Amino acid sequence: MGKECRWILNDPADPAKVERLSAEVGIDRVLSELLVKRGVETFEQARAFFRPNLKDLHDPFLMKDMDKAVERLEKAVKGKERILVYGDYDVDGTTAVALVYSFLRQFTDKLGFYVPDRYDEGYGVSFKGIDWAAGNGYNLIITLDCGIKAIDKVEHARAKGIDMIICDHHLPEDSLPAAVAVLDPKREDCNYPFDDLSGCGVGFKLVQAYAQKNGIPFEQLIPLLDLLVVSISSDLVTMVGENRVLAHFGLKQLNENPRKGLLAMITLSNLEPGHLTIDDIVFKIGPRINAAGRMESGQIAVELLIATDTATAMEAGSKINDNNNERKSIDREITQEALEMMESGRCLASENTTIVYNPSWNKGVVGIVASRLVEAYYKPAIVLTKSNGFVTGSARSVQGFDLYEAIESCADLMENFGGHVYAAGLTMKEENLKEFSRRIDKFIGEKISAEMLTPVINVDAKLDFAQISPKFIRILKQFQPFGPGNGNPVFITEDVYDSGNGRKVGAGGVHMKLDLIQENQPYHQIAAIAFNMSSYYDHIKEGNPFDICYSIVENYYRGSSTIQLRIKDLKEREDII
C-alpha cells in the first residue's frame, strides 16, 4: 500500500480573473480556475491553449549555432560525405536518431546510424563509437540526446578527421565541446525562447532549419511528429509551450497515420489505433522501446522506427516486445529480492535512504527497481550492481529532495556520476561502497524533512459528481495533451459510496472496479478504477462512505468510449479530520 498520503488543495487562483475568464469563454468556474492557474487569463490565450497551431513554433535559427549546423550538414549532403547519426539507447535517443535519419535519407544515401551499447560503452558518446565511425569512413557525426559533455570525445573525433554536430538538451558544464556546432537550448549563451525541448526535439529543430533553408515545405516534416510525441511523452519534459504544440500534432499523426514501426508497437501493445493518448505512450509504447536498450541493443529500436515495410517493422517489434516481457520479469524478480533484502536487514542502508546491492543484478533495470523501492518505502533509493569491474547503479528520490546534491557530496568516492534532482546514475570502486553508504545515509538524514518523507497529492479542486457534465468532459479533454506542467487535473469528491457493483479485478484481485454514487446525488453514478487498493474492498462493500482523490480519463474499448475516474487515493470517512 505504501505510506498514507497527504492531500493538499492547491492555492486558489485570483477570483476576479477566474470570474472574468469564465464569462468570456462560457465555461464553469472550476475549468476557468484550472486555466488561470496555467497562465491562461484571456479569451485570446484560451484560444491559443485550446487550439495549438504549428505557426506558433519558434524559428529554429534562433537557436545558437543553428546556422553553423545547417551549413555543415548541407556541405556533407552536397559533397556526398558519409554522415553518422549517433544517439543514446533510451526512447528519447532512439526516436531522435530515427527522426534525423528518416529525414536525411530523402537527400543522401551516404548515411548510417549508431547507438552505443549500454553495458559495453555506457551512456553518451564513446571512444569506441568514434573509432567505429572512423573505421567506416564517416566524415560527420550528428549526436542526439548526448554529447554536451563529450569534450575529449570531440577532440578524439577531430584528430581522426571527423566533424561533429551536437544536439543535446542536458545541462552543459562550464566549457562546451569544440564541435562544429553545439545545439542545446540550455546553453547559457543561447537565446532560444523555449529551453525544455527533448533530445529528439532538438533534432527536429535541426531538420526544420535545414528544410527552411532549402525551401522544403513544412508539410514534409509532419510525418516525423509521431516520433517526436513519443519522445516528449517518455522523456517527461514539460507539456507546455512548443512541446505542447509538437505533442498535439504528434499525437494526431500517431493516431491518423503512424509510421510502420510505431503501428507495430500499437498492435503488439493491444492498443486501440486512432484513440491513443499520452498515457498509452508513457505506459505501453515508451517502455517497450526502452526495453531494447535495457535488454539487448538500442539499435533494434532504431531499426523498428525507421522501417518502411510492415514485415521488417513487425519482426523488430516482436523482438522488442520479447525484450520488454523479459525486462518485466527480471524487474519483478529483482524488486522482490530487493524488498526481501530490506525486510531481512541485508541492505547497505535503511535509516534515511534505501541502498541495496547485488553484483549479479541486471544493470538495465536497476533504475526501475529504485523507483519501485521509493514507492514501497517513500524515501530516496539507490540500487547497485556490478558491471565492468565497478559497482554501478541508479538512484531515485522523493518529491522535494535533491538526491543529486547528496551524491555530489560523495564525489571523492565516485568514478563517475550524473543526472538531476530526482534521478541519477553512479559508478564507484567496490572498496568505497561501505563508506559511500554510511556518508550518503548521514547526509540525507541531515537534509531531509519529515514533510518530504510523506507522499503528497496536489489537488486542483473539489468537485461534486453533478458537475461532471458532458460539456465539462468535452472541455477538459481539450486540456490535453497532459504531461508535466500541464498535468491531468486532480479532483476530490467527498462522501461517495459504491452502488453495489464493485469488484476486485486484475491478477490476484489487487485492483478494484467501482460504480460510485455521491451522497445526496443518486442520479450521477460514475465508473471508477482503483489500482492496488483492494485492501479497502471489504470496507467499501459494506456500504461505508469514503472520500476519493482522482483524475478523469476516457477509456476506449472495442470501439466504444466511456468516462472513468482513475482513483489516486481514497480515505475512509472516519479517517477524515
mmCIF file of C-alpha atoms in Angstrom, residues 73-273:
data_model
loop_
_atom_site.group_PDB
_atom_site.id
_atom_site.type_symbol
_atom_site.label_atom_id
_atom_site.label_comp_id
_atom_site.label_asym_id
_atom_site.label_seq_id
_atom_site.Cartn_x
_atom_site.Cartn_y
_atom_site.Cartn_z
ATOM 1 C CA LEU A 73 25.108 19.454 -42.961
ATOM 2 C CA GLU A 74 24.448 20.983 -46.401
ATOM 3 C CA LYS A 75 28.158 20.665 -47.233
ATOM 4 C CA ALA A 76 28.087 16.974 -46.237
ATOM 5 C CA VAL A 77 24.946 16.220 -48.267
ATOM 6 C CA LYS A 78 26.171 18.083 -51.377
ATOM 7 C CA GLY A 79 29.689 16.611 -51.102
ATOM 8 C CA LYS A 80 28.324 13.075 -50.618
ATOM 9 C CA GLU A 81 30.208 12.734 -47.323
ATOM 10 C CA ARG A 82 29.307 9.847 -45.046
ATOM 11 C CA ILE A 83 27.080 11.048 -42.192
ATOM 12 C CA LEU A 84 26.603 9.066 -38.959
ATOM 13 C CA VAL A 85 23.518 9.770 -36.835
ATOM 14 C CA TYR A 86 24.546 8.888 -33.252
ATOM 15 C CA GLY A 87 22.108 8.723 -30.345
ATOM 16 C CA ASP A 88 21.576 7.362 -26.879
ATOM 17 C CA TYR A 89 19.906 3.965 -26.238
ATOM 18 C CA ASP A 90 16.769 5.225 -24.463
ATOM 19 C CA VAL A 91 13.438 6.294 -26.004
ATOM 20 C CA ASP A 92 14.496 9.906 -26.472
ATOM 21 C CA GLY A 93 17.796 8.937 -28.106
ATOM 22 C CA THR A 94 16.411 6.235 -30.409
ATOM 23 C CA THR A 95 13.421 8.327 -31.569
ATOM 24 C CA ALA A 96 15.841 11.214 -32.227
ATOM 25 C CA VAL A 97 18.138 9.011 -34.315
ATOM 26 C CA ALA A 98 15.142 7.652 -36.247
ATOM 27 C CA LEU A 99 13.776 11.164 -36.863
ATOM 28 C CA VAL A 100 17.007 12.694 -38.196
ATOM 29 C CA TYR A 101 17.862 9.523 -40.167
ATOM 30 C CA SER A 102 14.360 9.335 -41.735
ATOM 31 C CA PHE A 103 14.602 12.972 -42.796
ATOM 32 C CA LEU A 104 18.144 12.827 -44.197
ATOM 33 C CA ARG A 105 17.712 9.613 -46.190
ATOM 34 C CA GLN A 106 15.484 11.620 -48.571
ATOM 35 C CA PHE A 107 18.587 13.586 -49.644
ATOM 36 C CA THR A 108 21.562 11.221 -49.279
ATOM 37 C CA ASP A 109 22.336 7.518 -49.259
ATOM 38 C CA LYS A 110 25.679 8.081 -47.512
ATOM 39 C CA LEU A 111 24.017 7.625 -44.157
ATOM 40 C CA GLY A 112 24.365 5.357 -41.139
ATOM 41 C CA PHE A 113 23.284 5.308 -37.505
ATOM 42 C CA TYR A 114 24.936 4.222 -34.271
ATOM 43 C CA VAL A 115 23.563 3.514 -30.801
ATOM 44 C CA PRO A 116 26.142 2.761 -28.056
ATOM 45 C CA ASP A 117 25.844 -0.460 -26.099
ATOM 46 C CA ARG A 118 24.536 0.227 -22.596
ATOM 47 C CA TYR A 119 26.793 -2.397 -20.995
ATOM 48 C CA ASP A 120 29.937 -2.122 -23.050
ATOM 49 C CA GLU A 121 30.076 1.627 -23.777
ATOM 50 C CA GLY A 122 27.658 3.183 -21.309
ATOM 51 C CA TYR A 123 25.757 6.412 -21.755
ATOM 52 C CA GLY A 124 26.601 9.058 -24.364
ATOM 53 C CA VAL A 125 29.343 9.428 -26.943
ATOM 54 C CA SER A 126 32.022 6.729 -26.650
ATOM 55 C CA PHE A 127 35.577 6.436 -27.954
ATOM 56 C CA LYS A 128 34.555 3.043 -29.365
ATOM 57 C CA GLY A 129 31.750 4.697 -31.350
ATOM 58 C CA ILE A 130 34.083 7.310 -32.796
ATOM 59 C CA ASP A 131 36.658 4.672 -33.708
ATOM 60 C CA TRP A 132 33.907 2.676 -35.431
ATOM 61 C CA ALA A 133 32.867 5.803 -37.378
ATOM 62 C CA ALA A 134 36.483 6.458 -38.429
ATOM 63 C CA GLY A 135 36.966 2.832 -39.464
ATOM 64 C CA ASN A 136 33.856 3.013 -41.618
ATOM 65 C CA GLY A 137 34.756 6.229 -43.409
ATOM 66 C CA TYR A 138 32.340 8.701 -41.762
ATOM 67 C CA ASN A 139 33.261 12.404 -42.002
ATOM 68 C CA LEU A 140 30.429 13.883 -39.933
ATOM 69 C CA ILE A 141 28.739 12.668 -36.748
ATOM 70 C CA ILE A 142 25.457 14.194 -35.565
ATOM 71 C CA THR A 143 24.927 13.341 -31.869
ATOM 72 C CA LEU A 144 21.395 13.341 -30.467
ATOM 73 C CA ASP A 145 20.325 13.419 -26.797
ATOM 74 C CA CYS A 146 24.003 13.277 -25.789
ATOM 75 C CA GLY A 147 27.362 14.935 -26.394
ATOM 76 C CA ILE A 148 27.125 18.160 -24.387
ATOM 77 C CA LYS A 149 29.889 16.938 -22.030
ATOM 78 C CA ALA A 150 31.893 14.973 -24.630
ATOM 79 C CA ILE A 151 34.837 17.397 -24.753
ATOM 80 C CA ASP A 152 37.540 14.711 -25.015
ATOM 81 C CA LYS A 153 35.468 12.599 -27.453
ATOM 82 C CA VAL A 154 35.053 15.568 -29.816
ATOM 83 C CA GLU A 155 38.842 16.102 -29.728
ATOM 84 C CA HIS A 156 39.357 12.410 -30.453
ATOM 85 C CA ALA A 157 36.984 12.642 -33.442
ATOM 86 C CA ARG A 158 38.700 15.752 -34.747
ATOM 87 C CA ALA A 159 42.088 14.013 -34.577
ATOM 88 C CA LYS A 160 40.589 11.320 -36.809
ATOM 89 C CA GLY A 161 39.274 13.879 -39.309
ATOM 90 C CA ILE A 162 35.635 13.690 -38.161
ATOM 91 C CA ASP A 163 33.491 16.784 -37.565
ATOM 92 C CA MET A 164 30.674 16.707 -35.009
ATOM 93 C CA ILE A 165 27.317 18.484 -34.684
ATOM 94 C CA ILE A 166 25.982 18.082 -31.158
ATOM 95 C CA CYS A 167 22.215 18.128 -30.500
ATOM 96 C CA ASP A 168 21.532 17.787 -26.779
ATOM 97 C CA HIS A 169 19.128 19.066 -24.136
ATOM 98 C CA HIS A 170 21.060 18.242 -20.953
ATOM 99 C CA LEU A 171 22.685 20.918 -18.811
ATOM 100 C CA PRO A 172 26.116 21.880 -20.149
ATOM 101 C CA GLU A 173 29.173 22.252 -17.938
ATOM 102 C CA ASP A 174 31.305 25.426 -17.858
ATOM 103 C CA SER A 175 33.069 24.657 -21.128
ATOM 104 C CA LEU A 176 31.500 23.234 -24.274
ATOM 105 C CA PRO A 177 32.959 20.649 -26.651
ATOM 106 C CA ALA A 178 34.804 22.200 -29.627
ATOM 107 C CA ALA A 179 32.324 20.776 -32.154
ATOM 108 C CA VAL A 180 31.361 22.437 -35.465
ATOM 109 C CA ALA A 181 28.041 23.321 -33.809
ATOM 110 C CA VAL A 182 26.589 22.730 -30.344
ATOM 111 C CA LEU A 183 22.786 22.890 -30.358
ATOM 112 C CA ASP A 184 21.436 22.932 -26.809
ATOM 113 C CA PRO A 185 18.704 25.361 -25.706
ATOM 114 C CA LYS A 186 20.088 25.117 -22.139
ATOM 115 C CA ARG A 187 23.387 26.771 -23.189
ATOM 116 C CA GLU A 188 23.947 29.961 -21.168
ATOM 117 C CA ASP A 189 24.557 31.942 -24.374
ATOM 118 C CA CYS A 190 21.553 30.520 -26.277
ATOM 119 C CA ASN A 191 18.534 32.827 -26.536
ATOM 120 C CA TYR A 192 16.156 30.240 -27.958
ATOM 121 C CA PRO A 193 12.707 31.057 -26.455
ATOM 122 C CA PHE A 194 11.946 27.520 -25.190
ATOM 123 C CA ASP A 195 14.605 25.571 -23.304
ATOM 124 C CA ASP A 196 12.791 22.357 -22.353
ATOM 125 C CA LEU A 197 12.834 20.512 -25.673
ATOM 126 C CA SER A 198 13.535 16.771 -25.579
ATOM 127 C CA GLY A 199 16.702 15.463 -27.273
ATOM 128 C CA CYS A 200 14.501 14.405 -30.180
ATOM 129 C CA GLY A 201 13.005 17.932 -30.147
ATOM 130 C CA VAL A 202 16.466 19.462 -30.685
ATOM 131 C CA GLY A 203 16.989 17.008 -33.582
ATOM 132 C CA PHE A 204 13.657 18.127 -35.014
ATOM 133 C CA LYS A 205 14.714 21.792 -34.862
ATOM 134 C CA LEU A 206 17.827 20.871 -36.867
ATOM 135 C CA VAL A 207 15.794 19.238 -39.644
ATOM 136 C CA GLN A 208 13.260 22.091 -39.508
ATOM 137 C CA ALA A 209 16.106 24.583 -40.027
ATOM 138 C CA TYR A 210 17.567 22.503 -42.881
ATOM 139 C CA ALA A 211 14.135 22.329 -44.539
ATOM 140 C CA GLN A 212 13.544 26.067 -44.072
ATOM 141 C CA LYS A 213 16.908 26.980 -45.618
ATOM 142 C CA ASN A 214 16.430 24.614 -48.565
ATOM 143 C CA GLY A 215 12.842 25.522 -49.419
ATOM 144 C CA ILE A 216 11.402 22.184 -48.278
ATOM 145 C CA PRO A 217 7.749 22.708 -47.237
ATOM 146 C CA PHE A 218 6.983 22.178 -43.530
ATOM 147 C CA GLU A 219 4.298 19.625 -44.534
ATOM 148 C CA GLN A 220 7.135 17.228 -45.385
ATOM 149 C CA LEU A 221 8.172 17.255 -41.697
ATOM 150 C CA ILE A 222 4.738 16.366 -40.303
ATOM 151 C CA PRO A 223 5.257 12.566 -40.715
ATOM 152 C CA LEU A 224 8.190 12.889 -38.270
ATOM 153 C CA LEU A 225 5.982 14.204 -35.467
ATOM 154 C CA ASP A 226 4.803 10.738 -34.359
ATOM 155 C CA LEU A 227 8.407 10.063 -33.244
ATOM 156 C CA LEU A 228 8.569 13.406 -31.512
ATOM 157 C CA VAL A 229 5.442 12.883 -29.384
ATOM 158 C CA VAL A 230 6.825 9.503 -28.236
ATOM 159 C CA SER A 231 9.999 11.264 -27.089
ATOM 160 C CA ILE A 232 8.239 14.235 -25.444
ATOM 161 C CA SER A 233 5.902 11.910 -23.502
ATOM 162 C CA SER A 234 8.540 9.358 -22.471
ATOM 163 C CA ASP A 235 11.272 11.825 -21.504
ATOM 164 C CA LEU A 236 8.866 13.711 -19.196
ATOM 165 C CA VAL A 237 9.791 17.178 -20.460
ATOM 166 C CA THR A 238 7.185 19.849 -19.709
ATOM 167 C CA MET A 239 3.992 19.727 -21.763
ATOM 168 C CA VAL A 240 3.865 23.480 -22.263
ATOM 169 C CA GLY A 241 4.879 25.971 -24.978
ATOM 170 C CA GLU A 242 6.474 24.422 -28.040
ATOM 171 C CA ASN A 243 6.313 20.879 -26.599
ATOM 172 C CA ARG A 244 2.528 21.169 -26.240
ATOM 173 C CA VAL A 245 2.156 22.187 -29.910
ATOM 174 C CA LEU A 246 4.518 19.448 -31.126
ATOM 175 C CA ALA A 247 2.885 16.801 -28.907
ATOM 176 C CA HIS A 248 -0.629 17.817 -30.042
ATOM 177 C CA PHE A 249 0.226 17.372 -33.722
ATOM 178 C CA GLY A 250 2.433 14.360 -32.995
ATOM 179 C CA LEU A 251 -0.495 12.618 -31.313
ATOM 180 C CA LYS A 252 -2.673 13.455 -34.329
ATOM 181 C CA GLN A 253 -0.041 11.884 -36.628
ATOM 182 C CA LEU A 254 0.325 8.836 -34.347
ATOM 183 C CA ASN A 255 -3.444 8.300 -34.412
ATOM 184 C CA GLU A 256 -4.112 9.047 -38.073
ATOM 185 C CA ASN A 257 -1.039 7.848 -39.955
ATOM 186 C CA PRO A 258 1.685 6.318 -37.754
ATOM 187 C CA ARG A 259 4.914 5.010 -39.266
ATOM 188 C CA LYS A 260 5.187 1.240 -39.718
ATOM 189 C CA GLY A 261 7.344 0.724 -36.605
ATOM 190 C CA LEU A 262 5.015 2.594 -34.264
ATOM 191 C CA LEU A 263 1.990 0.837 -35.768
ATOM 192 C CA ALA A 264 3.738 -2.457 -34.915
ATOM 193 C CA MET A 265 4.162 -1.236 -31.320
ATOM 194 C CA ILE A 266 0.498 -0.164 -31.153
ATOM 195 C CA THR A 267 -0.570 -3.625 -32.390
ATOM 196 C CA LEU A 268 1.783 -5.526 -30.057
ATOM 197 C CA SER A 269 0.679 -3.395 -27.078
ATOM 198 C CA ASN A 270 -3.005 -4.233 -27.802
ATOM 199 C CA LEU A 271 -3.822 -0.545 -28.052
ATOM 200 C CA GLU A 272 -6.749 0.860 -30.000
ATOM 201 C CA PRO A 273 -5.422 2.578 -33.170
#
